CSV table of C-alpha atoms in Angstrom, one decimal:
chain,number,residue,atom,x,y,z
A,56,MET,CA,15.1,2.5,8.1
A,57,ASP,CA,14.6,4.1,11.0
A,58,ALA,CA,15.3,7.7,11.6
A,59,ARG,CA,13.7,7.9,15.0
A,60,VAL,CA,13.0,11.1,14.0
A,61,ALA,CA,9.6,13.5,13.1
A,62,ARG,CA,10.6,15.5,9.8
A,63,PRO,CA,13.5,12.7,8.5
A,64,TRP,CA,14.1,14.7,5.0
A,65,MET,CA,15.3,18.1,6.8
A,66,ARG,CA,18.3,16.3,8.8
A,67,ASP,CA,21.9,18.1,8.5
A,68,PRO,CA,23.5,15.6,5.7
A,69,LYS,CA,26.7,16.7,7.2
A,70,ASN,CA,25.5,14.4,10.3
A,71,PHE,CA,25.5,10.9,7.8
A,72,LYS,CA,28.4,9.1,7.3
A,73,TYR,CA,28.2,9.9,3.9
A,74,GLU,CA,27.1,13.4,3.3
A,75,HIS,CA,26.6,13.2,-0.7
A,76,LEU,CA,25.3,9.5,-0.9
A,77,ILE,CA,24.2,9.9,-4.3
A,78,ALA,CA,27.7,11.0,-5.7
A,79,TRP,CA,29.5,8.1,-2.8
A,80,VAL,CA,27.2,5.0,-4.8
A,81,LYS,CA,28.5,6.4,-7.9
A,82,GLU,CA,32.0,5.9,-7.5
A,83,ASN,CA,31.7,3.2,-5.4
A,84,ARG,CA,29.3,1.0,-7.5
A,85,GLY,CA,31.6,-2.0,-8.6
A,86,GLU,CA,32.0,-2.7,-5.3
A,87,LEU,CA,28.5,-2.4,-4.3
A,88,LEU,CA,27.1,-4.4,-7.0
A,89,ALA,CA,29.9,-6.8,-6.3
A,90,ALA,CA,29.0,-6.9,-2.7
A,91,ILE,CA,25.3,-7.9,-3.4
A,92,LEU,CA,26.3,-10.0,-5.9
A,93,THR,CA,27.9,-11.9,-2.8
A,94,MET,CA,25.4,-12.1,-1.0
A,95,ALA,CA,22.8,-13.5,-3.5
A,96,ARG,CA,25.4,-16.1,-3.9
A,97,ALA,CA,25.7,-17.1,-0.9
A,98,TRP,CA,21.9,-17.0,-0.6
A,99,ILE,CA,21.8,-19.3,-3.5
A,100,THR,CA,25.1,-21.6,-2.5
A,101,ALA,CA,23.2,-22.5,0.7
A,102,GLY,CA,19.8,-23.6,-1.0
A,103,LYS,CA,17.7,-20.5,-0.8
A,104,PRO,CA,16.7,-20.9,2.4
A,105,ILE,CA,13.2,-18.7,2.9
A,106,THR,CA,12.7,-16.8,5.8
A,107,THR,CA,9.3,-17.4,7.6
A,108,GLY,CA,7.2,-14.2,8.8
A,109,LEU,CA,8.1,-11.5,6.2
A,110,PRO,CA,5.8,-9.3,5.2
A,111,ALA,CA,2.8,-9.8,2.8
A,112,LEU,CA,3.3,-7.3,-0.1
A,113,GLY,CA,0.3,-8.0,-2.4
A,114,GLY,CA,1.6,-9.5,-6.3
A,115,PHE,CA,5.3,-9.1,-5.3
A,116,GLU,CA,5.8,-12.4,-3.1
A,117,ASP,CA,8.3,-13.8,-4.6
A,118,TRP,CA,10.3,-10.9,-4.2
A,119,VAL,CA,9.7,-10.0,-1.0
A,120,ASN,CA,10.6,-14.0,-0.1
A,121,ILE,CA,13.7,-13.4,-2.0
A,122,VAL,CA,15.1,-10.2,-1.2
A,123,GLY,CA,13.9,-10.8,2.4
A,124,SER,CA,15.6,-14.2,2.6
A,125,ILE,CA,19.3,-12.7,1.1
A,126,LEU,CA,19.2,-10.2,3.4
A,127,THR,CA,18.2,-12.4,6.6
A,128,HIS,CA,21.0,-14.9,5.6
A,129,ALA,CA,23.9,-12.1,5.2
A,130,GLY,CA,22.4,-11.3,8.8
A,131,LEU,CA,20.6,-7.9,8.3
A,132,GLY,CA,16.7,-9.0,9.8
A,133,GLY,CA,13.9,-6.7,9.8
A,134,PHE,CA,13.4,-6.4,6.0
A,135,LEU,CA,10.3,-4.4,5.4
A,136,GLU,CA,9.6,-4.2,9.2
A,137,ASN,CA,8.2,-0.7,9.2
A,138,LEU,CA,5.9,-0.8,6.1
A,139,ASP,CA,2.8,-0.9,7.9
A,140,PHE,CA,4.0,2.6,9.9
A,141,MET,CA,5.8,4.3,6.4
A,142,TYR,CA,1.9,3.8,4.5
A,143,SER,CA,0.1,5.5,7.8
A,144,GLN,CA,2.9,8.1,7.5
A,145,SER,CA,2.8,8.7,3.9
A,146,ASP,CA,-0.6,8.1,3.1
A,147,VAL,CA,-2.8,10.3,4.8
A,148,GLU,CA,-5.7,11.0,2.3
A,149,THR,CA,-6.3,6.6,2.6
A,150,ALA,CA,-6.6,7.3,6.4
A,151,GLN,CA,-9.1,10.3,6.4
A,152,TRP,CA,-11.4,8.2,4.3
A,153,GLU,CA,-11.2,4.8,6.3
A,154,ALA,CA,-12.1,7.2,9.3
A,155,PHE,CA,-14.8,9.1,7.7
A,156,PHE,CA,-16.3,5.5,6.1
A,157,GLY,CA,-16.3,4.1,9.1
A,158,THR,CA,-18.3,6.7,11.0
A,159,TRP,CA,-20.2,6.6,8.0
A,160,HIS,CA,-21.3,2.8,8.2
A,161,ASP,CA,-21.8,3.6,11.9
A,162,ILE,CA,-23.8,6.4,12.0
A,163,ILE,CA,-26.1,5.7,8.4
A,164,GLY,CA,-25.2,2.0,8.5
A,165,GLU,CA,-25.8,0.1,4.6
A,166,GLU,CA,-28.5,2.6,3.8
A,167,PRO,CA,-28.4,4.0,0.8
A,168,VAL,CA,-27.6,8.5,0.6
A,169,THR,CA,-27.6,10.7,-2.2
A,170,SER,CA,-24.8,13.3,-1.7
A,171,ALA,CA,-27.5,15.6,-0.9
A,172,GLU,CA,-28.7,13.5,2.3
A,173,LEU,CA,-24.9,12.6,3.3
A,174,ILE,CA,-24.5,16.8,3.6
A,175,THR,CA,-27.5,16.8,6.0
A,176,HIS,CA,-26.1,14.1,7.9
A,177,ILE,CA,-23.0,15.9,8.0
A,178,LYS,CA,-24.4,19.4,9.0
A,179,GLU,CA,-26.8,17.7,11.6
A,180,ASN,CA,-24.0,14.8,13.1
A,181,PRO,CA,-20.4,16.9,14.4
A,182,ASP,CA,-19.3,12.8,15.0
A,183,LEU,CA,-19.2,12.2,11.3
A,184,ARG,CA,-18.2,16.3,10.2
A,185,SER,CA,-15.1,15.9,12.3
A,186,THR,CA,-14.0,12.9,10.2
A,187,LEU,CA,-14.2,14.7,6.9
A,188,PRO,CA,-11.7,14.1,4.8
A,189,ASP,CA,-9.7,17.6,4.2
A,190,ILE,CA,-11.0,17.4,0.2
A,191,ILE,CA,-14.1,17.7,1.7
A,192,GLY,CA,-14.1,19.8,4.6
A,193,ASP,CA,-15.2,23.0,4.1
A,194,THR,CA,-18.9,22.7,4.3
A,195,GLU,CA,-19.5,26.0,3.2
A,196,ALA,CA,-18.0,25.6,-0.1
A,197,LYS,CA,-19.1,26.8,-3.6
A,198,ASN,CA,-21.1,23.8,-5.1
A,199,TYR,CA,-20.4,21.6,-2.3
A,200,SER,CA,-23.0,19.0,-3.2
A,201,VAL,CA,-20.8,18.7,-6.6
A,202,LYS,CA,-17.4,18.6,-4.7
A,203,VAL,CA,-18.9,15.8,-2.7
A,204,GLY,CA,-20.4,13.9,-5.5
A,205,GLN,CA,-17.3,13.9,-7.4
A,206,ASN,CA,-15.0,12.9,-5.1
A,207,LEU,CA,-17.6,9.6,-3.7
A,208,GLY,CA,-17.2,9.4,-7.9
A,209,LYS,CA,-13.3,8.8,-7.4
A,210,ARG,CA,-13.8,6.3,-4.5
A,211,ASN,CA,-16.4,4.3,-5.7
A,212,GLY,CA,-15.3,0.6,-5.3
A,213,VAL,CA,-12.2,1.0,-3.3
A,214,GLN,CA,-11.6,-1.3,-0.4
A,215,TYR,CA,-9.9,0.0,2.6
A,216,PRO,CA,-7.8,-1.7,5.1
A,217,THR,CA,-10.6,-1.2,7.6
A,218,GLY,CA,-12.9,-4.0,5.6
A,219,LEU,CA,-15.0,-1.0,4.2
A,220,GLU,CA,-16.3,0.2,0.6
A,221,LEU,CA,-17.6,2.7,-0.8
A,222,LYS,CA,-20.6,1.1,-3.5
A,223,LYS,CA,-22.9,3.0,-5.5
A,224,ALA,CA,-26.3,1.8,-4.5
A,225,GLY,CA,-28.7,2.8,-7.4
A,226,THR,CA,-30.1,5.9,-8.0
A,227,SER,CA,-33.4,8.0,-6.4
A,228,HIS,CA,-35.0,11.0,-8.2
A,229,ARG,CA,-32.4,10.9,-10.7
A,230,ALA,CA,-29.4,11.6,-7.9
A,231,ILE,CA,-27.0,8.6,-7.5
A,232,THR,CA,-26.9,7.2,-4.2
A,233,TRP,CA,-23.9,5.4,-2.2
A,234,LYS,CA,-23.7,3.0,0.2
A,235,VAL,CA,-20.8,2.1,2.3
A,236,VAL,CA,-20.8,-1.6,3.3
A,237,LYS,CA,-18.4,-4.3,4.6
A,238,PHE,CA,-16.6,-6.9,1.8
A,239,THR,CA,-14.3,-9.9,2.5
A,240,ASP,CA,-11.6,-10.9,0.4
A,241,SER,CA,-13.7,-14.2,-0.9
A,242,THR,CA,-16.5,-11.6,-2.2
A,243,SER,CA,-14.4,-9.4,-3.6
A,244,PRO,CA,-14.8,-8.3,-7.4
A,245,LEU,CA,-10.9,-7.6,-7.5
A,246,PHE,CA,-10.1,-10.6,-5.6
A,247,SER,CA,-9.9,-13.3,-8.2
A,248,TYR,CA,-8.0,-10.7,-10.5
A,249,LYS,CA,-5.6,-10.0,-7.7
A,250,SER,CA,-5.1,-13.7,-7.4
A,251,GLU,CA,-4.7,-14.0,-11.3
A,252,VAL,CA,-2.1,-11.5,-11.7
A,253,SER,CA,0.2,-13.0,-8.6
A,254,GLU,CA,-0.4,-16.2,-10.1
A,255,VAL,CA,1.5,-14.5,-13.3
A,256,ILE,CA,3.9,-12.8,-11.8
A,257,ASN,CA,5.1,-15.4,-9.4
A,258,THR,CA,5.2,-18.0,-12.2
A,259,GLN,CA,7.3,-15.4,-14.3
A,260,ALA,CA,9.5,-15.3,-11.4
A,261,HIS,CA,10.0,-18.7,-10.7
A,262,LYS,CA,11.0,-19.4,-14.5
A,263,ALA,CA,13.7,-16.4,-14.0
A,264,PHE,CA,15.4,-18.0,-11.5
A,265,GLU,CA,14.9,-21.7,-13.1
A,266,ASN,CA,17.3,-20.3,-16.0
A,267,SER,CA,19.6,-18.6,-13.8
A,268,ASP,CA,20.0,-21.7,-12.1
A,269,LYS,CA,20.8,-23.2,-15.7
A,270,LYS,CA,23.1,-20.6,-16.5
A,271,GLU,CA,25.4,-21.4,-13.4
A,272,ASP,CA,25.4,-24.9,-13.9
A,273,LYS,CA,26.6,-24.8,-17.6
A,274,GLU,CA,29.3,-22.4,-16.0
A,275,ASP,CA,30.4,-24.5,-13.1
A,276,ARG,CA,30.5,-27.5,-16.0
């Protein structure tokens, strides 16, 4: 859904087709469920055609394929087409850290640095300073070095869509060192784990639909 306004949550509900949507849904629950089941059954009767070009959603591939295909078969295209935009608008923190780590990698490269050394780079380089995430944006804050170190620790091993990852690189004079590195799925420590989880979910989903088909066959007989 695209409200085409900057702050959709502030729209006047009196302009909606159903001013009190939740109450309307509860009152018409039976009809809505019947419509949903009719759409699903029509898709099953048609042979469960899978729509191509649906967005990838790690671990939820079957859900995307099934729900997206049911809606497309019913004439409602565009399933999850606004996913990237929604993420970019709602996850401000990730965007800020992506920008910061990108500038860090451009300026410092993959050289390990302590929090104190990173702060020196921040204070000396306006480009790096301008991309500071809000949570560590006040360089004059009390115990700033500790705050930076704590926030880096929370993002250790987090892999960002830009292809960068923050990693602990060891220690220097008893201080933890950090570096921003590039990664690929094939070398990612999370890749095999994600694949295993995805495989389990997919297997369970297929079994659920097979059982549903068997139940329908018995009912038809």
